[in-house]
Coordinates of C-alpha atoms in Angstrom, one line a residue:
Chain A
M10 CA 4.8 26.0 31.0
F11 CA 6.1 24.8 27.6
A12 CA 4.6 22.8 24.8
V13 CA 7.8 20.8 24.5
E14 CA 10.6 20.5 27.0
M15 CA 13.7 18.4 26.3
N16 CA 16.5 17.9 28.8
N17 CA 19.7 16.0 27.8
V18 CA 18.0 14.0 25.2
N19 CA 20.0 11.4 23.2
L20 CA 18.7 9.3 20.4
Y21 CA 20.4 6.3 19.0
I22 CA 19.7 4.2 16.0
G23 CA 21.6 1.0 16.6
D24 CA 25.0 2.2 17.9
K25 CA 24.9 5.5 16.1
R26 CA 24.1 8.5 18.2
I27 CA 21.8 10.7 16.0
L28 CA 20.7 13.4 18.6
K29 CA 23.2 14.5 21.2
D30 CA 22.3 16.1 24.5
I31 CA 19.4 18.1 23.2
T32 CA 18.0 20.6 25.6
V33 CA 15.3 22.9 24.2
K34 CA 12.1 24.5 25.5
I35 CA 9.3 25.5 23.1
P36 CA 6.8 28.0 24.5
Y37 CA 3.0 27.6 23.7
N38 CA 1.6 29.5 20.8
S39 CA 4.9 30.3 19.2
V40 CA 6.6 29.3 15.9
F41 CA 9.8 27.4 16.8
V42 CA 12.1 26.8 13.9
V43 CA 14.7 24.1 13.8
M44 CA 17.5 24.9 11.3
G45 CA 20.5 22.9 10.2
S46 CA 22.3 21.4 7.3
S47 CA 21.3 18.1 5.7
G48 CA 21.8 15.1 8.1
S49 CA 22.0 17.2 11.2
G50 CA 19.0 15.4 12.8
K51 CA 16.2 18.0 12.2
T52 CA 13.6 15.5 10.9
T53 CA 14.5 12.9 13.6
L54 CA 14.0 15.6 16.3
L55 CA 10.6 16.4 14.8
K56 CA 9.6 12.8 14.6
L57 CA 10.7 12.3 18.2
I58 CA 8.1 14.8 19.3
N59 CA 5.2 12.7 18.0
R60 CA 7.1 9.4 18.4
L61 CA 7.1 8.5 14.7
V62 CA 10.7 7.4 15.5
D63 CA 9.1 4.4 17.1
F64 CA 8.8 2.9 13.7
I65 CA 12.5 3.1 13.0
D66 CA 14.3 -0.2 13.7
G67 CA 16.8 -0.2 16.5
V68 CA 15.8 3.3 17.9
R69 CA 16.6 4.1 21.5
V70 CA 15.8 7.4 23.3
L71 CA 17.4 8.5 26.6
G72 CA 16.6 11.7 28.5
D73 CA 13.6 13.6 29.8
I74 CA 11.0 14.8 27.3
R75 CA 7.7 16.5 28.1
V76 CA 5.2 17.2 25.3
L77 CA 2.0 19.1 26.1
G78 CA 2.6 18.3 29.8
F79 CA 3.0 14.5 29.3
N80 CA 6.1 12.5 29.8
L81 CA 6.7 11.5 26.2
L82 CA 8.4 8.2 26.7
D83 CA 5.7 6.9 29.2
H84 CA 2.6 8.1 27.4
D85 CA 0.5 6.1 24.9
P86 CA 1.9 7.4 21.6
Y87 CA -1.5 6.9 19.8
E88 CA -3.2 9.1 22.4
L89 CA -0.4 11.6 22.2
R90 CA -0.6 11.9 18.4
K91 CA -4.3 12.9 18.7
N92 CA -2.9 16.3 19.8
I93 CA -0.1 16.6 17.3
G94 CA -0.5 17.3 13.6
M95 CA 2.3 16.8 11.1
V96 CA 3.0 18.0 7.6
F97 CA 5.8 16.1 5.8
Q98 CA 8.5 17.3 3.4
E99 CA 6.9 15.5 0.5
P100 CA 3.1 16.3 0.0
N101 CA 1.4 13.0 0.9
P102 CA -2.4 13.4 0.7
F103 CA -4.1 10.0 0.6
P104 CA -4.5 9.3 -3.1
H105 CA -7.6 7.2 -2.8
L106 CA -9.6 9.8 -1.0
T107 CA -11.2 13.0 -2.4
I108 CA -10.1 16.5 -1.2
Y109 CA -13.0 16.5 1.2
E110 CA -12.4 13.0 2.5
N111 CA -8.7 13.7 3.0
V112 CA -9.5 16.5 5.5
A113 CA -12.6 14.8 7.0
I114 CA -10.8 11.6 7.8
A115 CA -8.5 13.4 10.3
A116 CA -11.5 15.0 12.1
R117 CA -13.5 11.8 12.1
I118 CA -10.7 9.6 13.5
N119 CA -9.9 11.9 16.3
G120 CA -13.5 12.6 17.3
V121 CA -13.4 16.3 16.4
A122 CA -16.6 16.0 14.4
K123 CA -19.1 13.1 14.1
K124 CA -22.2 14.5 12.4
R125 CA -22.1 15.4 8.7
E126 CA -22.8 19.1 9.4
E127 CA -20.1 19.3 12.0
L128 CA -17.7 17.5 9.7
E129 CA -18.5 19.9 6.8
E130 CA -17.8 22.8 9.1
V131 CA -14.4 21.5 10.3
V132 CA -13.4 20.7 6.7
K133 CA -14.2 24.2 5.6
W134 CA -12.5 25.7 8.6
A135 CA -9.3 23.7 8.0
L136 CA -9.2 24.4 4.3
E137 CA -9.7 28.1 5.0
K138 CA -6.9 28.1 7.6
A139 CA -4.6 26.4 5.0
M140 CA -5.6 29.1 2.5
L141 CA -6.9 26.5 0.1
W142 CA -10.7 26.9 0.4
D143 CA -11.2 29.5 -2.3
E144 CA -9.2 27.3 -4.8
V145 CA -11.1 24.0 -4.1
K146 CA -14.5 24.9 -2.7
N147 CA -16.1 23.9 -6.0
R148 CA -14.1 20.7 -6.5
L149 CA -14.1 19.0 -3.1
Q150 CA -14.9 15.7 -4.8
D151 CA -11.7 15.9 -6.9
Y152 CA -8.8 13.7 -6.1
P153 CA -5.4 15.0 -4.9
H154 CA -3.6 14.1 -8.2
Q155 CA -5.8 16.8 -9.8
L156 CA -4.1 19.5 -7.6
S157 CA -0.8 21.2 -8.0
G158 CA 2.1 20.3 -5.7
G159 CA 1.7 23.4 -3.6
Q160 CA -2.1 22.8 -3.3
R161 CA -1.4 19.2 -2.3
Q162 CA 0.9 20.4 0.5
R163 CA -1.7 22.9 1.7
L164 CA -4.2 20.1 1.7
C165 CA -1.9 18.2 4.0
L166 CA -1.8 21.2 6.2
A167 CA -5.6 21.3 6.2
R168 CA -5.6 17.6 7.1
A169 CA -3.3 18.1 10.0
L170 CA -5.4 21.1 11.2
A171 CA -8.6 19.1 11.0
M172 CA -7.4 17.1 14.0
K173 CA -7.6 20.4 16.0
P174 CA -4.1 19.8 17.3
K175 CA -2.4 21.6 20.1
L176 CA 1.0 21.2 18.4
L177 CA 1.8 21.3 14.7
L178 CA 5.0 19.8 13.3
L179 CA 6.2 20.9 9.9
D180 CA 9.1 19.1 8.2
E181 CA 10.4 21.5 5.5
P182 CA 6.9 21.9 4.2
T183 CA 7.9 24.2 1.3
A184 CA 10.9 22.2 0.1
N185 CA 9.1 20.7 -2.9
I186 CA 6.8 23.5 -3.9
D187 CA 6.9 26.7 -6.0
P188 CA 7.6 30.1 -4.4
V189 CA 4.0 31.4 -4.7
N190 CA 2.6 28.3 -2.9
A191 CA 5.5 28.5 -0.4
R192 CA 4.6 32.1 0.5
K193 CA 0.9 31.1 0.9
L194 CA 2.0 28.3 3.2
E195 CA 4.2 30.7 5.3
E196 CA 1.3 33.1 5.6
A197 CA -0.9 30.3 6.8
I198 CA 1.7 29.2 9.4
V199 CA 2.1 32.7 10.8
S200 CA -1.7 33.2 11.1
L201 CA -2.0 29.9 13.0
K202 CA 0.2 30.5 15.9
D203 CA -2.5 32.0 18.1
E204 CA -4.3 28.6 18.0
V205 CA -1.5 26.1 17.9
T206 CA 2.2 25.8 18.8
I207 CA 4.3 25.2 15.6
V208 CA 7.6 23.5 15.3
M209 CA 9.0 23.8 11.9
V210 CA 12.1 22.4 10.3
T211 CA 13.7 24.4 7.5
H212 CA 17.2 24.9 6.0
L213 CA 16.2 28.2 4.5
P214 CA 17.5 31.1 6.7
H215 CA 15.2 33.7 5.0
Q216 CA 12.2 31.6 5.6
A217 CA 13.1 31.1 9.2
A218 CA 13.5 34.8 9.6
R219 CA 10.1 35.4 8.2
V220 CA 8.1 33.0 10.4
A221 CA 10.1 32.2 13.5
D222 CA 9.7 33.4 17.1
Y223 CA 12.4 31.1 18.4
V224 CA 15.2 29.3 16.6
A225 CA 17.4 26.3 17.3
V226 CA 20.4 25.6 15.1
L227 CA 21.3 21.9 14.9
F228 CA 24.6 20.7 13.7
E229 CA 25.6 17.0 13.6
G230 CA 22.9 16.1 16.1
K231 CA 23.7 18.9 18.6
V232 CA 21.9 22.2 19.3
V233 CA 24.7 24.7 18.8
E234 CA 22.5 27.9 19.1
H235 CA 19.1 28.3 20.7
G236 CA 17.0 31.4 21.5
S237 CA 14.7 34.0 20.2
A238 CA 14.8 34.5 16.4
Q239 CA 16.0 38.1 16.9
K240 CA 18.9 37.0 19.1
V241 CA 19.9 34.1 16.8
F242 CA 19.7 36.0 13.6
L243 CA 21.2 39.3 14.8
H244 CA 23.8 38.1 17.3
P245 CA 24.7 34.4 16.6
S246 CA 27.2 33.4 19.2
T247 CA 28.8 30.3 17.4
E248 CA 30.8 30.2 14.2
I249 CA 28.6 27.2 13.0
A250 CA 25.4 29.3 13.4
K251 CA 27.0 32.2 11.6
K252 CA 28.1 30.0 8.7
L253 CA 24.6 28.3 8.5
L254 CA 22.9 31.7 8.4
R255 CA 25.2 32.8 5.6
G256 CA 24.3 29.7 3.7
E257 CA 27.9 28.4 3.8
I258 CA 27.1 25.0 5.3
Chain B
M8 CA 26.6 12.9 -32.7
Y9 CA 23.0 13.8 -32.3
S10 CA 21.8 11.6 -35.2
W11 CA 23.8 8.7 -33.9
R12 CA 22.0 9.0 -30.5
R13 CA 18.6 9.1 -32.2
L14 CA 19.5 6.1 -34.3
R15 CA 20.7 4.2 -31.2
E16 CA 17.4 5.0 -29.5
K17 CA 15.4 3.8 -32.5
I18 CA 17.3 0.6 -32.7
F19 CA 16.8 0.1 -28.9
I20 CA 13.0 0.7 -29.3
Y21 CA 12.8 -1.8 -32.2
I22 CA 14.7 -4.4 -30.3
I23 CA 12.4 -4.0 -27.3
S24 CA 9.3 -4.1 -29.5
I25 CA 10.5 -7.3 -31.3
V26 CA 11.4 -9.0 -28.0
S27 CA 8.0 -8.1 -26.5
L28 CA 6.2 -9.5 -29.6
L29 CA 8.3 -12.7 -29.3
A30 CA 7.2 -13.0 -25.7
L31 CA 3.6 -12.5 -26.6
L32 CA 3.7 -15.0 -29.5
P33 CA 3.3 -18.2 -27.4
I34 CA 0.4 -16.7 -25.4
A35 CA -1.3 -15.6 -28.6
H36 CA -0.7 -19.0 -30.1
L37 CA -2.1 -20.7 -27.1
I38 CA -5.3 -18.5 -27.1
I39 CA -5.8 -18.9 -30.8
T40 CA -5.3 -22.7 -30.7
V41 CA -7.8 -23.1 -27.8
F42 CA -10.3 -21.0 -29.6
L43 CA -9.9 -22.8 -32.9
N44 CA -10.3 -26.2 -31.4
G45 CA -12.8 -25.4 -28.7
F46 CA -15.2 -23.1 -30.6
N47 CA -16.6 -25.8 -32.8
V48 CA -17.2 -28.1 -29.8
L49 CA -19.2 -25.4 -28.0
L50 CA -21.1 -24.6 -31.1
E51 CA -22.0 -28.3 -31.6
A52 CA -22.9 -29.0 -28.0
G53 CA -24.7 -25.7 -27.3
A54 CA -25.5 -24.6 -23.7
G55 CA -25.9 -28.2 -22.7
F56 CA -22.1 -28.4 -22.7
L57 CA -22.2 -26.6 -19.3
F58 CA -24.7 -29.0 -17.7
K59 CA -24.5 -32.5 -19.2
N60 CA -22.3 -35.4 -18.2
P61 CA -19.3 -36.2 -20.4
P62 CA -19.9 -38.6 -23.2
V63 CA -19.1 -42.3 -23.1
P64 CA -16.0 -43.1 -25.3
L65 CA -17.9 -44.3 -28.4
S66 CA -20.8 -41.9 -28.1
R67 CA -21.8 -39.7 -31.0
E68 CA -23.2 -37.0 -28.7
I69 CA -20.6 -34.6 -27.3
G70 CA -22.3 -34.3 -23.9
G71 CA -20.9 -31.7 -21.5
I72 CA -18.7 -31.0 -18.6
G73 CA -21.4 -30.3 -16.0
P74 CA -19.8 -32.4 -13.1
S75 CA -16.3 -31.0 -13.7
L76 CA -17.6 -27.4 -13.9
T77 CA -19.5 -27.8 -10.7
G78 CA -16.5 -29.4 -9.1
S79 CA -14.2 -26.7 -10.2
F80 CA -16.7 -24.1 -8.9
L81 CA -16.9 -25.9 -5.6
L82 CA -13.2 -26.2 -5.2
T83 CA -12.7 -22.5 -6.1
V84 CA -15.4 -21.4 -3.7
I85 CA -13.7 -23.2 -0.8
S86 CA -10.1 -22.5 -1.5
L87 CA -10.1 -19.0 -3.0
P88 CA -11.3 -17.1 0.1
V89 CA -9.1 -19.2 2.4
T90 CA -6.0 -18.6 0.3
V91 CA -6.7 -14.8 -0.2
I92 CA -7.4 -14.2 3.5
L93 CA -4.4 -16.2 4.7
G94 CA -2.1 -14.7 2.0
L95 CA -3.2 -11.2 2.8
F96 CA -2.9 -11.5 6.6
A97 CA 0.5 -13.2 6.2
A98 CA 1.6 -10.4 3.9
I99 CA 0.4 -7.7 6.4
L100 CA 2.2 -9.5 9.2
T101 CA 5.5 -9.8 7.4
T102 CA 5.5 -6.3 5.9
E103 CA 4.3 -4.4 9.0
F104 CA 6.4 -6.4 11.5
P105 CA 9.4 -7.6 9.4
R106 CA 11.6 -8.3 12.3
N107 CA 9.1 -10.3 14.4
P108 CA 10.3 -13.9 14.7
F109 CA 6.9 -15.2 13.8
S110 CA 7.0 -13.0 10.6
L111 CA 10.4 -14.5 9.7
L112 CA 9.0 -18.0 10.2
V113 CA 5.9 -17.3 8.1
D114 CA 8.1 -15.8 5.3
T115 CA 10.5 -18.7 5.3
I116 CA 7.6 -21.3 5.2
A117 CA 5.9 -19.5 2.4
K118 CA 9.0 -19.3 0.3
S119 CA 9.8 -23.0 0.9
L120 CA 6.3 -24.0 0.0
A121 CA 6.6 -22.2 -3.4
S122 CA 9.5 -24.5 -4.4
I123 CA 7.7 -27.8 -3.6
P124 CA 6.4 -29.6 -6.7
T125 CA 2.6 -29.6 -6.8
I126 CA 2.4 -33.3 -7.3
A127 CA 4.3 -33.7 -4.0
V128 CA 1.6 -31.5 -2.3
S129 CA -1.0 -33.8 -3.8
M130 CA 0.8 -36.9 -2.3
V131 CA 1.1 -35.2 1.1
V132 CA -2.6 -34.3 1.2
F133 CA -3.4 -37.8 0.0
T134 CA -1.5 -39.2 3.0
L135 CA -2.8 -36.7 5.6
V136 CA -6.4 -36.2 4.4
V137 CA -7.5 -38.8 1.9
L138 CA -6.2 -41.9 3.7
P139 CA -7.6 -41.0 7.2
M140 CA -11.0 -40.1 5.6
K141 CA -10.8 -43.3 3.4
R142 CA -12.1 -41.3 0.4
F143 CA -11.3 -38.6 -2.1
S144 CA -13.1 -35.4 -1.4
A145 CA -13.6 -31.8 -2.3
L146 CA -12.1 -30.9 1.1
A147 CA -8.9 -32.7 0.3
G148 CA -8.7 -31.1 -3.2
A149 CA -9.3 -27.7 -1.7
T150 CA -6.7 -28.3 0.9
A151 CA -4.1 -29.1 -1.8
L152 CA -5.1 -26.1 -3.8
V153 CA -4.7 -23.8 -0.8
I154 CA -1.2 -25.2 -0.1
V155 CA -0.2 -24.7 -3.8
A156 CA -1.7 -21.2 -4.3
L157 CA -0.8 -19.7 -0.9
P158 CA 2.9 -19.0 -1.5
Y159 CA 2.2 -17.1 -4.7
T160 CA -0.7 -15.1 -3.2
Y161 CA 1.4 -14.3 -0.2
S162 CA 4.4 -13.2 -2.3
Y163 CA 2.2 -11.1 -4.6
F164 CA 0.4 -9.3 -1.7
S165 CA 3.6 -8.6 0.3
T166 CA 5.3 -7.1 -2.8
M167 CA 2.1 -5.1 -3.4
L168 CA 2.1 -3.7 0.2
L169 CA 5.9 -2.9 0.1
S170 CA 5.5 -1.0 -3.1
I171 CA 3.2 1.6 -1.4
P172 CA 5.5 4.6 -0.5
S173 CA 6.1 4.7 3.3
T174 CA 5.1 8.3 3.4
Y175 CA 1.4 7.3 3.4
R176 CA 2.0 5.0 6.4
E177 CA 3.7 7.9 8.2
A178 CA 0.8 10.2 7.3
G179 CA -1.6 7.7 8.7
F180 CA 0.3 7.3 12.0
S181 CA 0.7 11.0 12.3
L182 CA -3.2 11.2 12.3
A183 CA -3.2 8.9 15.4
M184 CA -4.3 5.9 13.4
S185 CA -3.4 2.5 14.8
R186 CA -1.3 0.1 12.8
W187 CA -4.4 -1.8 11.8
G188 CA -6.1 1.5 11.0
V189 CA -3.3 2.4 8.6
V190 CA -3.5 -1.0 6.9
A191 CA -7.3 -1.0 6.6
R192 CA -8.0 2.6 5.8
I193 CA -4.9 3.6 3.9
L194 CA -2.8 0.8 2.5
I195 CA -5.5 -1.7 1.3
P196 CA -7.6 1.0 -0.4
I197 CA -4.6 2.5 -2.1
A198 CA -3.7 -1.0 -3.4
K199 CA -7.2 -2.1 -4.2
R200 CA -6.6 -2.6 -7.9
N201 CA -3.4 -4.6 -7.3
L202 CA -5.3 -6.5 -4.6
M203 CA -7.9 -7.5 -7.1
V204 CA -5.2 -8.5 -9.6
G205 CA -3.8 -10.7 -6.8
V206 CA -7.1 -12.3 -6.2
L207 CA -7.4 -12.9 -10.0
M208 CA -4.0 -14.5 -10.1
T209 CA -4.9 -16.8 -7.2
L210 CA -8.1 -17.7 -9.0
A211 CA -6.2 -18.5 -12.2
R212 CA -3.8 -20.7 -10.1
I213 CA -6.6 -22.5 -8.4
M214 CA -8.8 -23.0 -11.5
G215 CA -5.9 -24.1 -13.7
E216 CA -4.1 -26.5 -11.2
T217 CA -4.0 -30.1 -12.1
A218 CA -1.2 -32.0 -10.4
A219 CA -2.4 -31.0 -6.9
L220 CA -5.8 -32.6 -7.6
L221 CA -4.5 -35.9 -9.0
F222 CA -4.6 -37.9 -5.7
T223 CA -7.0 -35.7 -3.7
C224 CA -10.4 -34.8 -5.1
G225 CA -11.3 -37.9 -7.1
R226 CA -13.0 -37.8 -10.4
L227 CA -16.8 -37.7 -10.1
R228 CA -17.9 -37.4 -13.7
T229 CA -21.5 -38.6 -13.5
G230 CA -23.9 -36.5 -11.6
L231 CA -23.3 -33.6 -9.3
P232 CA -21.2 -33.6 -6.0
S233 CA -23.4 -34.1 -3.0
S234 CA -21.1 -33.2 -0.2
L235 CA -17.7 -31.6 0.6
M236 CA -16.7 -34.9 2.0
G237 CA -17.4 -36.7 -1.2
P238 CA -15.4 -36.8 -4.5
V239 CA -15.6 -34.1 -7.1
D240 CA -14.1 -33.5 -10.5
A241 CA -12.3 -30.4 -11.8
I242 CA -12.0 -29.0 -15.3
P243 CA -8.1 -29.3 -15.5
L244 CA -8.3 -32.9 -14.4
L245 CA -10.8 -33.7 -17.1
I246 CA -8.7 -31.9 -19.7
F247 CA -5.6 -33.9 -18.5
D248 CA -7.4 -37.2 -18.7
Y249 CA -9.3 -36.6 -21.9
I250 CA -6.7 -35.0 -24.0
L251 CA -4.4 -38.0 -23.6
S252 CA -7.2 -40.5 -24.3
P253 CA -7.4 -42.4 -27.6
F254 CA -11.0 -41.4 -28.1
E255 CA -11.6 -38.5 -30.5
I256 CA -14.8 -37.5 -28.7
W257 CA -13.0 -37.1 -25.4
R258 CA -10.3 -35.0 -27.0
R259 CA -12.9 -32.7 -28.4
V260 CA -14.5 -32.4 -25.0
A261 CA -11.1 -31.5 -23.6
W262 CA -10.7 -28.6 -26.1
G263 CA -14.2 -27.4 -25.3
A264 CA -13.4 -27.5 -21.5
A265 CA -10.2 -25.6 -22.1
L266 CA -12.1 -22.9 -23.9
I267 CA -14.6 -22.6 -21.1
L268 CA -11.8 -22.2 -18.6
L269 CA -10.2 -19.5 -20.7
L270 CA -13.4 -17.7 -21.2
V271 CA -14.2 -17.7 -17.5
Y272 CA -10.8 -16.3 -16.7
M273 CA -11.0 -13.6 -19.4
L274 CA -14.4 -12.6 -18.3
I275 CA -13.2 -12.0 -14.7
F276 CA -10.0 -10.4 -15.9
F277 CA -11.9 -7.8 -18.0
A278 CA -14.5 -7.2 -15.3
V279 CA -11.7 -6.4 -12.8
K280 CA -10.0 -4.1 -15.3
F281 CA -13.3 -2.3 -16.0
F282 CA -14.8 -2.0 -12.6
V283 CA -11.8 -1.6 -10.2
K284 CA -10.2 1.8 -10.8
E285 CA -6.6 2.3 -10.2
V286 CA -5.6 4.8 -7.5
R287 CA -3.3 7.5 -9.0
L288 CA -0.5 8.4 -6.6

């Protein structure tokens, strides 16, 4: 059984084919990293998994996709998203909510916790998992703009975790934060894989090498290399993958 | 080279400051003139200005604007919520479903309404509401005010919703929120300050509109309105009629009424500024 299975998936926006014949299998409780240069379709692939692509005008998806055992294209997207958390490239905590409320809203909406005590427990758990609890435990009523960029991104991770998702999507989560916060986020990601399957997009080979169990290399909408991290990093079979890993494209 | 760049920047700042001051001058002039002319009237009339009937032309007593104030209040109470609710929902519809044919229709109608002269709106409402009812009424006045204010309110709210970065929408959807959930829990709370400014702008538009009321609400200037189906007066109508009259006492009442209108607006403006905090993104 796989958390995500895609067979011959093609995604079009208008007439343009963005994803081409994608076939990947993502095992449960692993960190699956999608690498590729800018514009290769990494984010689109990620947003296909939780069907955020539905909000793009003129999008059309063909192929067979199973996510957490459900047929993605037939399943109610709102129900599906209850099991899938996502952290975006740009930190986007809700600015009108406090740190506590930012995490609590995810748990409350998805029925993870209803009573106040349960909610407090989930918030603490999520902030600990995101390695943010020690830094914010005495300022839970502060607003996100009072946090640093890296802390805001870890708050977004905590928000996603508070849903108790089975699948976690991370879209270049360290792209806009400093190295210290990036390292903390990576540590959090690795520590989470026993509880949740993680699909992460990055264009940084070193980061991928540190966190990945499996890797797919995307180039112009196509998967050009796909397999265990060890295999892809040590014995890449295609010239494009070799160039990407050397940072040449 | 460096000093030339600094000089150029200074010149630019001076020009911007002077142009800004020039833009503010007419507003400052307007406020000062209203205060200078209206303040003495309020001082002479006292609190009775808010309750009493307007004076007869040759009267020595300044009287008040009680019926007009009540009428304006009544018209605002009817038309403000209707305009704000319709404008907000139309803005949500057209920003969340921009390609929906109904959204396109709503957007086109709203933009067309904005370009119709308000006096024409008054005539249309006169034909469609006043003539069948065989009387001027608060209802007809409020209908005209809604038609006049709605395009501005809609346009302001849709700009406000579109200005919120889409990343918050996506974050909401990724938490399994429905579209309505994202609007109600995320977008509107983020924009609450701007929302209140939009309500205030609508209020200003409704309270200050004259032409739309010319043929619709009537001019009840003795006693208080008894029903929504009966005629009412409004402060802008009273100002319009009295400021053009040959009677000194009426012109003075008009200045006093203008100051009351300005004070009410400023009071609400500062209350919104003070009580509704801006959300920092």
